[in-house]
Amino acid sequence: MDKLNQRLDQKNAAVIVVDVQNDYCHPKGAIAKTGIDVSAAGEMIPDLQALLDAAREHGIPVIFLQTNHEKATDSEVWVSRFEDGVNPICHTGSWGADFFVVSPKETDIIVKKHRYSGFIHTRLETVLQTLKIETLIMTGVSTNLCVESTARDGFMRDYHIILMKDACAAFSQEEHDMTVKTVDAYFGMAASTNDVIDYWKQHAGRIPQLQT
């Protein structure tokens, strides 16, 4: 818990929700249609929802990262990941790009992105600087791609990183566990949602509040 205290005590924190969208998480989404098991995304939703409810209750900003892809952002290099050169995921304005189960409240913030990392060519850092955020509480999918990419870039920009190991999901347990271990060793720490929620409850009077 000392590691958690170091990253939360008297620090402005924000919960970052990465790519919890139909194409990544829904059993009828683009990823599932390729035969990949997306069930872990659904299984982590209750823990993610509990964390979001607690964050809002304690005045912690919640920032949703939402992937949007279109011809204007799908470069030749970016679509080279697909055998046919066509990106089927999270087209702007599509059902697949819509949020899955959890969705932003009026007080939450949405940052649209076009690459794995939420920091690449987005307004995320402007938002974080404006809110004077020091600690990023990382959640979402997939643990080893967009969540990890954003966490690494955040650490490189001198943000404290807390990876929520039970409010993230990958498309295999091995990939998820690999990122949890890597982040905990080199880019911050991993924790459970209960750890963070309990901290907020016990230190309610010491949590910097979001000014709206």
XYZ file of C-alpha atoms in Angstrom:
212
model
C 0.000 0.000 0.000
C 3.003 2.330 0.371
C 3.349 2.362 -3.424
C -0.316 3.287 -3.755
C -0.041 6.039 -1.154
C 2.959 7.473 -2.976
C 0.898 7.864 -6.139
C -2.386 9.030 -4.579
C -1.612 10.964 -1.392
C -2.258 14.664 -2.084
C -2.037 13.959 -5.821
C -4.564 15.024 -8.459
C -5.622 11.750 -10.074
C -7.796 10.941 -13.063
C -9.324 7.661 -14.189
C -8.493 6.926 -17.831
C -10.958 4.584 -19.575
C -9.347 3.242 -22.744
C -11.347 1.980 -25.733
C -14.260 0.328 -23.941
C -16.140 0.242 -27.240
C -18.323 -2.251 -29.069
C -15.794 -3.287 -31.702
C -13.308 -4.259 -28.994
C -15.637 -5.620 -26.311
C -19.015 -6.720 -27.719
C -19.456 -10.367 -28.786
C -20.775 -9.040 -32.118
C -18.025 -6.457 -32.566
C -15.259 -6.407 -35.161
C -12.682 -8.152 -32.965
C -15.042 -10.963 -31.972
C -15.988 -11.501 -35.620
C -12.388 -12.501 -36.326
C -12.753 -15.382 -33.872
C -10.934 -13.726 -30.991
C -12.373 -14.282 -27.512
C -13.467 -10.917 -26.079
C -15.189 -12.313 -22.985
C -12.577 -10.875 -20.611
C -13.713 -7.378 -21.592
C -17.230 -8.091 -20.409
C -16.044 -9.810 -17.263
C -14.099 -6.781 -16.029
C -17.016 -4.343 -16.486
C -18.441 -4.695 -12.923
C -15.081 -3.747 -11.396
C -14.674 -0.889 -13.853
C -18.185 0.387 -13.105
C -17.525 0.261 -9.364
C -14.325 2.255 -9.854
C -16.084 4.870 -12.008
C -18.928 5.236 -9.509
C -16.442 5.756 -6.680
C -14.362 8.207 -8.717
C -17.370 10.372 -9.513
C -18.514 10.220 -5.894
C -15.124 11.535 -4.728
C -14.728 14.168 -7.429
C -12.037 12.314 -9.381
C -12.105 13.220 -13.102
C -13.050 10.407 -15.482
C -11.608 10.611 -18.996
C -12.860 8.273 -21.726
C -10.500 7.606 -24.625
C -12.526 6.729 -27.722
C -10.896 5.278 -30.824
C -12.194 6.626 -34.131
C -10.826 5.502 -37.498
C -11.520 6.943 -40.950
C -9.715 7.428 -44.249
C -8.262 10.713 -43.051
C -6.407 8.971 -40.202
C -5.799 5.462 -41.577
C -2.314 5.859 -43.009
C -0.680 3.211 -45.170
C 1.493 2.146 -42.249
C -1.460 1.982 -39.858
C -3.599 -0.273 -42.070
C -0.626 -2.481 -42.944
C -1.563 -4.449 -39.798
C -4.510 -5.900 -41.732
C -3.970 -8.537 -44.418
C -6.344 -6.833 -46.872
C -5.210 -3.327 -45.941
C -8.696 -2.403 -44.696
C -9.317 -1.320 -41.111
C -12.673 -2.738 -39.910
C -12.465 -1.335 -36.380
C -14.254 1.650 -34.790
C -15.193 3.628 -37.878
C -16.174 7.168 -36.954
C -19.909 7.372 -36.257
C -20.443 3.603 -36.337
C -22.037 1.294 -33.784
C -18.643 -0.324 -33.362
C -17.153 2.950 -32.161
C -19.895 3.441 -29.555
C -19.087 2.830 -25.897
C -19.687 -0.660 -24.505
C -21.882 -0.934 -21.359
C -20.129 1.902 -19.483
C -20.508 5.335 -21.008
C -19.517 8.884 -20.094
C -21.651 10.929 -17.739
C -22.230 14.635 -18.324
C -19.301 15.522 -16.055
C -16.875 13.102 -17.753
C -14.447 14.009 -20.522
C -14.089 12.306 -23.924
C -10.819 12.339 -25.849
C -10.875 10.881 -29.352
C -7.786 9.052 -30.571
C -6.575 7.371 -33.751
C -3.579 5.340 -32.555
C -2.834 2.939 -29.710
C -1.664 5.650 -27.331
C -4.095 8.245 -26.076
C -1.306 10.832 -26.176
C -0.584 10.655 -29.916
C -2.117 13.627 -31.779
C -4.920 14.136 -29.224
C -5.939 16.760 -26.677
C -5.315 14.407 -23.739
C -2.247 16.169 -22.401
C -3.918 19.571 -22.636
C -6.821 18.214 -20.577
C -4.476 16.667 -17.996
C -2.434 19.836 -17.675
C -5.531 22.012 -17.353
C -6.843 19.785 -14.541
C -3.352 19.641 -12.983
C -3.426 15.853 -13.030
C -0.414 14.039 -11.580
C -1.589 10.400 -11.448
C -3.255 8.327 -14.163
C -5.428 5.412 -13.058
C -5.454 3.204 -16.144
C -8.403 1.015 -17.152
C -9.887 -0.434 -20.332
C -8.836 -2.558 -23.321
C -6.725 -4.000 -24.461
C -4.334 -4.194 -21.566
C -1.251 -4.910 -23.671
C -1.951 -2.505 -26.542
C -3.855 0.742 -26.040
C -3.832 0.696 -22.232
C -0.127 -0.119 -22.034
C 0.804 2.312 -24.818
C -1.009 5.144 -23.043
C 0.453 4.167 -19.660
C 3.998 4.084 -21.035
C 3.598 7.450 -22.745
C 2.113 8.882 -19.559
C 5.056 7.657 -17.498
C 7.481 9.155 -20.021
C 5.672 12.476 -19.507
C 6.177 12.227 -15.732
C 2.688 11.087 -14.703
C 2.389 8.524 -11.932
C 0.775 5.366 -13.320
C -1.595 2.990 -11.522
C -2.788 0.092 -13.701
C -6.083 -1.424 -12.575
C -5.400 -5.116 -13.060
C -9.061 -6.092 -12.594
C -10.519 -3.193 -14.622
C -8.452 -3.897 -17.738
C -8.779 -6.736 -20.210
C -6.766 -8.246 -23.036
C -7.655 -10.899 -25.568
C -5.632 -13.522 -23.719
C -4.701 -13.972 -20.075
C -1.033 -14.230 -21.032
C -1.078 -10.801 -22.721
C -2.906 -9.237 -19.781
C -0.553 -10.721 -17.195
C 2.504 -9.688 -19.203
C 1.494 -6.024 -19.153
C 0.509 -6.078 -15.481
C 3.967 -7.428 -14.639
C 5.773 -4.981 -16.928
C 3.934 -1.870 -15.731
C 4.302 -2.865 -12.088
C 8.049 -3.310 -12.522
C 8.975 -0.404 -14.806
C 6.191 2.113 -15.422
C 4.371 2.600 -12.136
C 2.350 -0.006 -10.294
C -0.553 -2.418 -10.610
C -3.418 -2.426 -8.119
C -6.949 -3.719 -7.696
C -10.044 -1.565 -7.873
C -10.798 -2.381 -4.241
C -7.396 -0.981 -3.216
C -8.093 2.354 -4.898
C -11.733 2.580 -3.815
C -10.754 1.804 -0.209
C -8.059 4.499 -0.360
C -10.592 7.072 -1.545
C -12.999 6.107 1.243
C -10.316 6.305 3.927
C -8.817 9.578 2.700
C -11.900 11.401 1.473
C -10.880 14.643 3.149
C -7.408 14.551 1.559
C -8.446 14.007 -2.075
C -8.037 17.070 -4.301
C -11.418 17.779 -5.856
C -12.126 18.498 -9.513
C -13.305 22.072 -9.878
C -16.277 22.342 -12.273
